[in-house]
Tab-separated table of C-alpha atoms and ligand atoms in Angstrom:
chain	number	residue	atom	x	y	z
L	737	MET	CA	0.000	0.000	0.000
L	738	ILE	CA	1.355	3.432	-0.960
L	739	PRO	CA	-0.343	6.044	1.200
L	740	LEU	CA	-1.441	9.484	0.006
L	741	VAL	CA	0.593	10.895	2.879
L	742	ASP	CA	2.501	9.246	5.754
L	743	LEU	CA	3.389	11.439	8.728
L	744	THR	CA	4.978	8.560	10.664
L	745	ARG	CA	7.892	8.615	8.217
L	746	GLN	CA	8.369	12.340	8.665
L	747	HIS	CA	8.306	12.017	12.435
L	748	ALA	CA	10.596	8.977	12.532
L	749	ALA	CA	13.336	11.031	10.872
L	750	ILE	CA	13.183	13.824	13.487
L	751	ARG	CA	11.807	11.937	16.472
L	752	GLU	CA	14.605	12.750	18.946
L	753	GLU	CA	14.574	16.422	18.070
L	754	LEU	CA	10.798	16.596	18.437
L	755	LEU	CA	10.880	14.850	21.810
L	756	ARG	CA	13.606	17.180	23.053
L	757	ALA	CA	11.614	20.220	21.932
L	758	MET	CA	8.465	18.919	23.625
L	759	ALA	CA	10.378	18.110	26.816
L	760	SER	CA	11.825	21.595	26.992
L	761	VAL	CA	8.313	23.068	26.830
L	762	LEU	CA	7.185	20.692	29.551
L	763	ASP	CA	10.114	21.783	31.725
L	764	SER	CA	9.493	25.466	31.063
L	765	GLY	CA	6.024	25.259	32.577
L	766	GLN	CA	4.791	27.772	30.018
L	767	PHE	CA	2.174	26.569	27.554
L	768	ILE	CA	0.278	29.550	26.156
L	769	LEU	CA	1.780	32.726	24.614
L	770	GLY	CA	5.404	32.071	25.472
L	771	ALA	CA	8.875	32.125	23.983
L	772	GLN	CA	8.394	29.296	21.448
L	773	GLY	CA	5.316	30.908	19.952
L	774	ARG	CA	6.983	34.310	19.740
L	775	ALA	CA	10.054	32.847	18.077
L	776	LEU	CA	7.951	30.958	15.542
L	777	GLU	CA	5.929	34.087	14.803
L	778	GLY	CA	9.128	35.947	13.973
L	779	GLU	CA	10.478	33.118	11.834
L	780	LEU	CA	7.323	32.729	9.759
L	781	ALA	CA	6.878	36.475	9.354
L	782	ALA	CA	10.425	36.610	7.961
L	783	LEU	CA	9.748	33.681	5.621
L	784	SER	CA	6.652	35.521	4.383
L	785	GLY	CA	8.504	38.805	3.922
L	786	VAL	CA	6.421	40.721	6.482
L	787	ARG	CA	6.957	42.102	9.979
L	788	HIS	CA	4.280	40.366	12.042
L	789	GLY	CA	3.175	36.818	12.782
L	790	ILE	CA	0.353	36.034	15.199
L	791	GLY	CA	-0.180	32.402	16.185
L	792	VAL	CA	-3.757	31.173	16.580
L	793	ALA	CA	-5.519	27.876	17.197
L	794	SER	CA	-6.083	26.823	13.571
L	795	GLY	CA	-5.999	27.948	9.968
L	796	THR	CA	-9.729	28.446	10.182
L	797	ASP	CA	-9.311	30.842	13.093
L	798	ALA	CA	-6.525	32.611	11.222
L	799	LEU	CA	-9.046	33.367	8.445
L	800	ARG	CA	-11.797	34.329	10.867
L	801	LEU	CA	-9.593	36.687	12.881
L	802	ALA	CA	-7.909	38.192	9.810
L	803	LEU	CA	-11.302	38.944	8.254
L	804	ALA	CA	-12.532	40.413	11.536
L	805	ALA	CA	-9.364	42.490	11.891
L	806	VAL	CA	-9.851	44.173	8.512
L	807	GLY	CA	-13.383	45.032	9.610
L	808	ILE	CA	-15.558	42.413	7.913
L	809	GLY	CA	-18.989	42.039	9.488
L	810	PRO	CA	-22.741	41.876	8.793
L	811	GLY	CA	-23.810	43.458	5.508
L	812	ASP	CA	-20.416	43.022	3.861
L	813	GLU	CA	-19.762	40.867	0.810
L	814	VAL	CA	-16.466	39.018	0.475
L	815	LEU	CA	-15.311	37.383	-2.757
L	816	THR	CA	-14.027	33.818	-2.377
L	817	PRO	CA	-13.355	31.001	-4.854
L	818	ALA	CA	-16.113	28.451	-5.493
L	819	PHE	CA	-13.534	25.659	-5.336
L	820	SER	CA	-11.566	25.377	-2.075
L	821	PHE	CA	-11.717	23.938	1.402
L	822	VAL	CA	-14.944	25.050	3.082
L	823	ALA	CA	-13.163	27.352	5.577
L	824	SER	CA	-12.262	29.812	2.787
L	825	ALA	CA	-15.973	30.709	2.785
L	826	SER	CA	-17.426	29.529	6.111
L	827	THR	CA	-15.225	31.975	8.044
L	828	ILE	CA	-16.854	34.846	6.116
L	829	ALA	CA	-20.292	33.582	7.099
L	830	MET	CA	-19.173	33.133	10.753
L	831	LEU	CA	-18.722	36.915	10.908
L	832	GLY	CA	-22.224	37.534	9.586
L	833	ALA	CA	-20.903	38.626	6.189
L	834	THR	CA	-21.864	37.093	2.838
L	835	PRO	CA	-19.449	34.937	0.853
L	836	VAL	CA	-19.818	35.778	-2.835
L	837	PHE	CA	-18.491	32.872	-4.835
L	838	VAL	CA	-16.272	33.283	-7.869
L	839	ASP	CA	-15.325	30.587	-10.378
L	840	ILE	CA	-11.726	29.383	-10.782
L	841	GLU	CA	-9.146	29.273	-13.546
L	842	PRO	CA	-9.142	25.673	-14.725
L	843	GLU	CA	-5.334	25.357	-15.033
L	844	THR	CA	-4.302	26.538	-11.561
L	845	PHE	CA	-7.549	25.999	-9.615
L	846	THR	CA	-7.174	29.538	-8.218
L	847	LEU	CA	-9.554	32.508	-8.343
L	848	ASP	CA	-10.506	33.716	-11.843
L	849	VAL	CA	-9.673	37.398	-11.367
L	850	ALA	CA	-11.817	38.583	-14.301
L	851	ALA	CA	-14.796	36.738	-12.794
L	852	ALA	CA	-13.986	38.311	-9.424
L	853	GLU	CA	-14.121	41.759	-11.000
L	854	ARG	CA	-17.591	41.013	-12.440
L	855	ALA	CA	-18.779	39.950	-8.977
L	856	VAL	CA	-17.854	43.239	-7.274
L	857	THR	CA	-20.853	45.226	-5.953
L	858	PRO	CA	-21.057	48.369	-3.799
L	859	ARG	CA	-21.115	46.064	-0.742
L	860	THR	CA	-17.932	44.172	-1.618
L	861	ARG	CA	-15.288	44.745	1.053
L	862	ALA	CA	-12.646	42.040	0.631
L	863	ILE	CA	-11.244	39.175	-1.452
L	864	VAL	CA	-10.062	35.857	-0.080
L	865	ALA	CA	-7.391	34.619	-2.501
L	866	VAL	CA	-6.685	30.907	-1.977
L	867	HIS	CA	-3.354	29.434	-3.087
L	868	LEU	CA	-4.948	26.074	-3.734
L	869	TYR	CA	-2.818	22.916	-3.730
L	870	GLY	CA	0.253	25.151	-3.188
L	871	HIS	CA	-0.008	27.152	-6.427
L	872	PRO	CA	-0.284	30.890	-5.747
L	873	ALA	CA	-3.241	32.843	-7.065
L	874	ALA	CA	-2.355	35.597	-9.578
L	875	MET	CA	-1.644	38.053	-6.792
L	876	ASP	CA	-0.512	40.996	-8.925
L	877	ARG	CA	-3.920	40.986	-10.596
L	878	VAL	CA	-5.773	40.373	-7.335
L	879	ALA	CA	-3.908	43.322	-5.803
L	880	ALA	CA	-4.763	45.566	-8.779
L	881	LEU	CA	-8.446	44.625	-8.543
L	882	ALA	CA	-8.413	45.301	-4.801
L	883	ARG	CA	-6.799	48.715	-5.308
L	884	ALA	CA	-9.333	49.683	-7.959
L	885	HIS	CA	-12.293	48.868	-5.704
L	886	ARG	CA	-10.711	49.585	-2.303
L	887	LEU	CA	-11.022	45.992	-1.102
L	888	ALA	CA	-9.004	44.244	1.577
L	889	VAL	CA	-7.067	41.158	0.430
L	890	ILE	CA	-6.806	38.119	2.681
L	891	GLU	CA	-4.541	35.358	1.390
L	892	ASP	CA	-5.590	31.842	2.324
L	893	ALA	CA	-2.080	30.368	2.317
L	894	ALA	CA	-3.075	27.273	4.310
L	895	GLN	CA	-1.697	25.042	1.533
L	896	ALA	CA	1.084	27.279	0.325
L	897	VAL	CA	3.703	28.109	2.972
L	898	GLY	CA	6.901	28.934	1.059
L	899	ALA	CA	5.217	29.561	-2.301
L	900	VAL	CA	6.148	32.644	-4.320
L	901	TRP	CA	4.328	34.766	-6.909
L	902	ALA	CA	6.294	37.158	-9.138
L	903	GLY	CA	9.316	37.101	-6.868
L	904	ARG	CA	7.347	37.917	-3.737
L	905	PRO	CA	6.401	35.308	-1.114
L	906	VAL	CA	2.774	34.434	-0.576
L	907	GLY	CA	1.834	36.210	2.615
L	908	ALA	CA	3.460	39.454	1.497
L	909	TRP	CA	0.749	40.356	-1.024
L	910	GLY	CA	-2.383	40.773	1.047
L	911	ASP	CA	-3.448	42.885	4.003
L	912	ALA	CA	-3.025	39.627	5.893
L	913	ALA	CA	-2.328	35.990	5.060
L	914	CYS	CA	-3.404	32.856	6.850
L	915	LEU	CA	-1.370	29.719	7.475
L	916	SER	CA	-2.638	26.358	8.721
L	917	PHE	CA	-0.545	23.890	10.703
L	918	TYR	CA	-3.051	21.061	10.349
L	919	PRO	CA	-0.847	17.940	10.609
L	920	THR	CA	-0.879	17.045	6.896
L	921	LYS	CA	-0.122	20.566	5.654
L	922	ASN	CA	3.392	21.253	4.314
L	923	LEU	CA	4.323	22.613	7.739
L	924	GLY	CA	2.161	20.560	10.087
L	925	ALA	CA	1.885	20.495	13.882
L	926	CYS	CA	1.074	17.468	16.045
L	927	GLY	CA	-2.401	18.888	16.485
L	928	ASP	CA	-4.161	22.041	15.316
L	929	GLY	CA	-2.579	25.416	14.794
L	930	GLY	CA	-2.533	28.438	12.508
L	931	MET	CA	-0.985	31.858	12.024
L	932	ILE	CA	-1.759	35.236	10.536
L	933	VAL	CA	1.157	37.015	8.897
L	934	THR	CA	0.844	40.677	7.993
L	935	ASP	CA	2.889	43.788	7.382
L	936	ARG	CA	0.132	46.036	8.733
L	937	ASP	CA	0.739	47.164	12.315
L	938	ASP	CA	-2.948	47.871	12.902
L	939	VAL	CA	-4.047	44.425	11.668
L	940	ALA	CA	-1.374	42.701	13.785
L	941	GLU	CA	-2.418	44.600	16.890
L	942	ARG	CA	-6.097	43.847	16.337
L	943	VAL	CA	-5.489	40.132	15.719
L	944	ARG	CA	-3.329	39.905	18.877
L	945	ARG	CA	-6.219	41.394	20.820
L	946	LEU	CA	-8.893	39.268	19.134
L	947	ARG	CA	-7.087	35.994	19.801
L	948	HIS	CA	-7.051	36.759	23.534
L	949	HIS	CA	-10.581	37.835	24.479
L	950	GLY	CA	-10.249	41.342	23.059
L	951	ASP	CA	-7.745	42.083	25.808
L	952	ALA	CA	-5.850	45.345	25.312
L	953	GLY	CA	-3.646	44.426	28.307
L	954	ARG	CA	-4.115	43.908	32.047
L	955	TYR	CA	-7.591	42.428	31.730
L	956	ARG	CA	-9.004	45.427	29.910
L	957	HIS	CA	-11.318	43.888	27.313
L	958	VAL	CA	-12.030	46.520	24.699
L	959	GLU	CA	-13.980	44.383	22.246
L	960	LEU	CA	-15.580	40.981	21.894
L	961	GLY	CA	-12.741	38.594	21.121
L	962	TYR	CA	-11.984	34.904	20.869
L	963	CYS	CA	-9.913	32.371	22.755
L	964	SER	CA	-7.611	31.214	19.973
L	965	ARG	CA	-3.886	30.852	20.608
L	966	LEU	CA	-1.181	28.629	19.214
L	967	ASP	CA	0.180	26.653	22.175
L	968	GLU	CA	3.850	26.293	23.069
L	969	LEU	CA	4.029	22.543	22.419
L	970	GLN	CA	2.831	23.029	18.853
L	971	ALA	CA	5.100	26.025	18.353
L	972	ALA	CA	8.131	24.014	19.529
L	973	VAL	CA	7.252	21.145	17.169
L	974	LEU	CA	6.737	23.564	14.309
L	975	ARG	CA	10.122	25.229	14.891
L	976	VAL	CA	11.866	21.864	14.560
L	977	LYS	CA	9.963	21.174	11.352
L	978	LEU	CA	10.497	24.664	9.977
L	979	GLY	CA	14.213	23.874	9.858
L	980	ARG	CA	13.393	21.084	7.383
L	981	LEU	CA	10.715	22.896	5.371
L	982	ALA	CA	12.950	24.106	2.536
L	983	ALA	CA	14.305	20.581	1.933
L	984	TRP	CA	10.822	19.052	2.156
L	985	THR	CA	9.489	21.586	-0.347
L	986	GLU	CA	12.354	20.800	-2.729
L	987	ALA	CA	11.524	17.109	-2.397
L	988	ARG	CA	7.868	17.807	-3.264
L	989	ARG	CA	8.965	19.822	-6.287
L	990	ARG	CA	11.227	17.004	-7.482
L	991	ILE	CA	8.357	14.536	-7.096
L	992	ALA	CA	6.186	16.803	-9.246
L	993	VAL	CA	8.843	16.943	-11.974
L	994	ARG	CA	9.261	13.170	-11.905
L	995	TYR	CA	5.493	12.552	-12.050
L	996	ALA	CA	5.264	14.917	-15.013
L	997	GLU	CA	7.891	12.839	-16.851
L	998	LEU	CA	6.361	9.479	-15.977
L	999	LEU	CA	2.723	10.430	-16.593
L	1000	ARG	CA	3.323	12.157	-19.918
L	1001	GLY	CA	1.039	11.015	-22.710
L	1002	LEU	CA	-1.677	9.625	-20.431
L	1003	PRO	CA	-5.235	10.995	-20.571
L	1004	LEU	CA	-4.566	12.964	-17.391
L	1005	VAL	CA	-4.358	16.720	-16.981
L	1006	LEU	CA	-1.299	17.412	-14.840
L	1007	PRO	CA	-0.710	20.397	-12.530
L	1008	VAL	CA	0.855	23.466	-14.120
L	1009	GLU	CA	3.261	25.954	-12.637
L	1010	ARG	CA	2.783	29.427	-14.097
L	1011	ARG	CA	5.918	31.312	-15.084
L	1012	ASP	CA	5.433	33.733	-12.180
L	1013	ALA	CA	4.805	30.958	-9.680
L	1014	ARG	CA	6.815	28.841	-7.330
L	1015	HIS	CA	4.448	25.961	-6.582
L	1016	VAL	CA	4.968	24.075	-3.307
L	1017	TYR	CA	2.835	21.046	-4.274
L	1018	HIS	CA	0.925	20.612	-1.059
L	1019	LEU	CA	-1.148	18.346	-3.293
L	1020	PHE	CA	-0.303	16.845	-6.663
L	1021	SER	CA	-3.793	16.872	-8.083
L	1022	VAL	CA	-4.509	15.521	-11.563
L	1023	ARG	CA	-7.694	15.478	-13.618
L	1024	HIS	CA	-9.240	12.435	-15.250
L	1025	ALA	CA	-12.520	12.537	-17.198
L	1026	GLN	CA	-13.632	9.281	-15.486
L	1027	ARG	CA	-12.216	10.172	-12.120
L	1028	ASP	CA	-14.138	7.712	-9.957
L	1029	ALA	CA	-13.135	4.744	-12.127
L	1030	PHE	CA	-9.539	6.002	-12.171
L	1031	VAL	CA	-9.487	6.302	-8.359
L	1032	LYS	CA	-10.939	2.819	-7.955
L	1033	ALA	CA	-8.391	1.304	-10.323
L	1034	LEU	CA	-5.593	2.964	-8.330
L	1035	ALA	CA	-7.049	1.716	-5.034
L	1036	ASP	CA	-7.197	-1.825	-6.479
L	1037	GLN	CA	-3.444	-1.537	-7.067
L	1038	GLY	CA	-2.742	-0.289	-3.554
L	1039	VAL	CA	-2.309	3.393	-4.315
L	1040	GLY	CA	-3.879	5.831	-1.862
L	1041	THR	CA	-5.560	8.890	-3.345
L	1042	ALA	CA	-8.070	11.477	-2.174
L	1043	VAL	CA	-10.420	13.918	-3.853
L	1044	HIS	CA	-9.803	17.549	-2.891
L	1045	TYR	CA	-12.709	18.414	-3.133
L	1046	PRO	CA	-15.739	16.397	-4.221
L	1047	LEU	CA	-18.171	19.337	-3.945
L	1048	PRO	CA	-17.655	23.023	-4.814
L	1049	VAL	CA	-18.124	25.245	-1.774
L	1050	PRO	CA	-21.426	26.834	-2.943
L	1051	GLY	CA	-22.722	23.279	-3.517
L	1052	GLN	CA	-22.109	22.303	0.119
L	1053	PRO	CA	-25.370	21.667	1.968
L	1054	LEU	CA	-24.251	24.431	4.357
L	1055	PHE	CA	-24.506	26.995	1.539
L	1056	GLY	CA	-26.777	25.054	-0.723
L	1057	ASP	CA	-27.066	27.462	-3.610
L	1058	GLY	CA	-25.240	25.056	-5.912
L	1059	GLY	CA	-24.557	27.306	-8.830
L	1060	GLU	CA	-23.617	24.519	-11.228
L	1061	ARG	CA	-24.259	26.892	-14.119
L	1062	ARG	CA	-22.637	29.917	-12.505
L	1063	PHE	CA	-19.447	28.092	-11.511
L	1064	PRO	CA	-18.887	25.547	-14.274
L	1065	GLU	CA	-15.122	25.240	-13.692
L	1066	ALA	CA	-15.555	24.604	-9.978
L	1067	TRP	CA	-18.069	21.873	-10.713
L	1068	ARG	CA	-15.908	20.332	-13.413
L	1069	ALA	CA	-12.902	20.326	-11.060
L	1070	ALA	CA	-14.980	18.643	-8.350
L	1071	ARG	CA	-15.889	15.898	-10.836
L	1072	GLU	CA	-12.393	15.406	-12.271
L	1073	VAL	CA	-9.664	15.953	-9.671
L	1074	CYS	CA	-7.780	13.378	-7.674
L	1075	SER	CA	-4.620	13.807	-5.562
L	1076	LEU	CA	-1.724	11.348	-5.924
L	1077	PRO	CA	0.791	10.528	-3.150
L	1078	CYS	CA	3.150	13.503	-2.792
L	1079	PHE	CA	5.209	13.929	0.384
L	1080	ALA	CA	8.917	14.395	0.997
L	1081	GLU	CA	9.563	10.822	2.176
L	1082	LEU	CA	7.898	9.137	-0.821
L	1083	THR	CA	10.627	6.949	-2.354
L	1084	ASP	CA	11.579	6.874	-6.039
L	1085	ALA	CA	10.485	3.240	-6.208
L	1086	GLU	CA	7.071	4.117	-4.790
L	1087	LEU	CA	6.713	7.057	-7.143
L	1088	GLU	CA	7.444	4.794	-10.108
L	1089	GLN	CA	4.920	2.294	-8.771
L	1090	VAL	CA	2.263	5.015	-8.547
L	1091	ALA	CA	3.018	6.096	-12.103
L	1092	ALA	CA	2.812	2.506	-13.400
L	1093	ALA	CA	-0.472	2.029	-11.532
L	1094	ALA	CA	-1.796	5.276	-13.021
L	1095	ARG	CA	-0.901	4.049	-16.507
L	1096	GLN	CA	-2.864	0.834	-15.919
L	1097	ALA	CA	-5.707	2.729	-14.286
L	1098	CYS	CA	-5.970	4.975	-17.347
L	1099	GLU	CA	-6.283	1.913	-19.571
L	1100	ARG	CA	-8.967	0.440	-17.331
L	1101	ALA	CA	-10.857	3.685	-16.820
L	1102	ALA	CA	-10.721	4.644	-20.525
T	404	PLP	C1	-6.546	23.472	5.819
T	404	PLP	C2	-7.175	24.636	5.188
T	404	PLP	C3	-7.844	25.626	5.927
T	404	PLP	C4	-8.147	25.496	7.386
T	404	PLP	O1	-7.079	25.190	8.191
T	404	PLP	P1	-7.317	24.414	9.583
T	404	PLP	O2	-5.985	24.541	10.255
T	404	PLP	O3	-7.675	23.016	9.242
T	404	PLP	O4	-8.392	25.120	10.327
T	404	PLP	C5	-8.318	26.739	5.263
T	404	PLP	N1	-8.179	26.872	3.935
T	404	PLP	C6	-7.562	25.942	3.185
T	404	PLP	C7	-7.421	26.167	1.721
T	404	PLP	C8	-7.059	24.782	3.785
T	404	PLP	O5	-6.487	23.856	3.020
């Protein structure tokens, strides 16, 4: 069996270092808002090319607090792609605002900026740009659209830590960007975690307050806040892993190149990397016209896959407006995509096995 992702291999390679880091937190007696978290915030801000990092309890909370910090609330509309993880839209609704869905570019699975422009109304206040699968959205165009209509830009970089667009890191384009440390993400904790990175002093200050009960200091609660911090154990784990992130990302990129060679000529649509992009391949997601048969044929040969995502966000029962005609690319992606094993510890032999299985699966699913 070749798994879609295998965290036990990642942890086996750094087990002693992780245990030492965890033990030092245990011995410090400090678990919330301490030295590890502060250090990690500085390190990830630097990686993102901005001045502030604010650790929170999850990527979802990073989105919710970032949106709140730029002032999103009831009556506001926020543009968000119709094809993403649900949190790219649900966090807008959590604040009482309205997610306005926008179709995607079929090649990169990121926001179609021309469609976003058509969706702007007098109530539009912000855009959530998702760097889906690790490929950055076209941030120069998103930024231009935002400038023209005075919109805030929130980057959903949950899948894209370390990615770059036009020479500038993701995270440095928006008013704020959101990272997730969900265990299977490129930089994953041993539990939940997330971070907001931003260059805006006012946004950083507001998020710091919001994550801690709206506390402006010394138990003076100046607004309704949340209880959403990144804990010290997770921060310590993440700092160990951050030291490996560049090598892991390179390994993912090599896997993508190798897959592209081995899968050439098959009736699969492979991921692209735009000239301006540095893709970090959180997921290596391919399209097949008979996806379900293709997935089954791979499973029969012991290859783990997953579908990210089987339903467009507006088609989720939660939102329920469907929009199959309004978001044809999102719906087509949901029917066609399938992620193949792609993680730093995947061996060459396994990769070749996956490719051979995909070749057979294409014959069977034809
Ligand atoms: C994982 C993810 C999130 C949410 O992150 P959590 O840490 O799981 O809350 C948001 N958006 C995208 C695109 C994600 O992949």
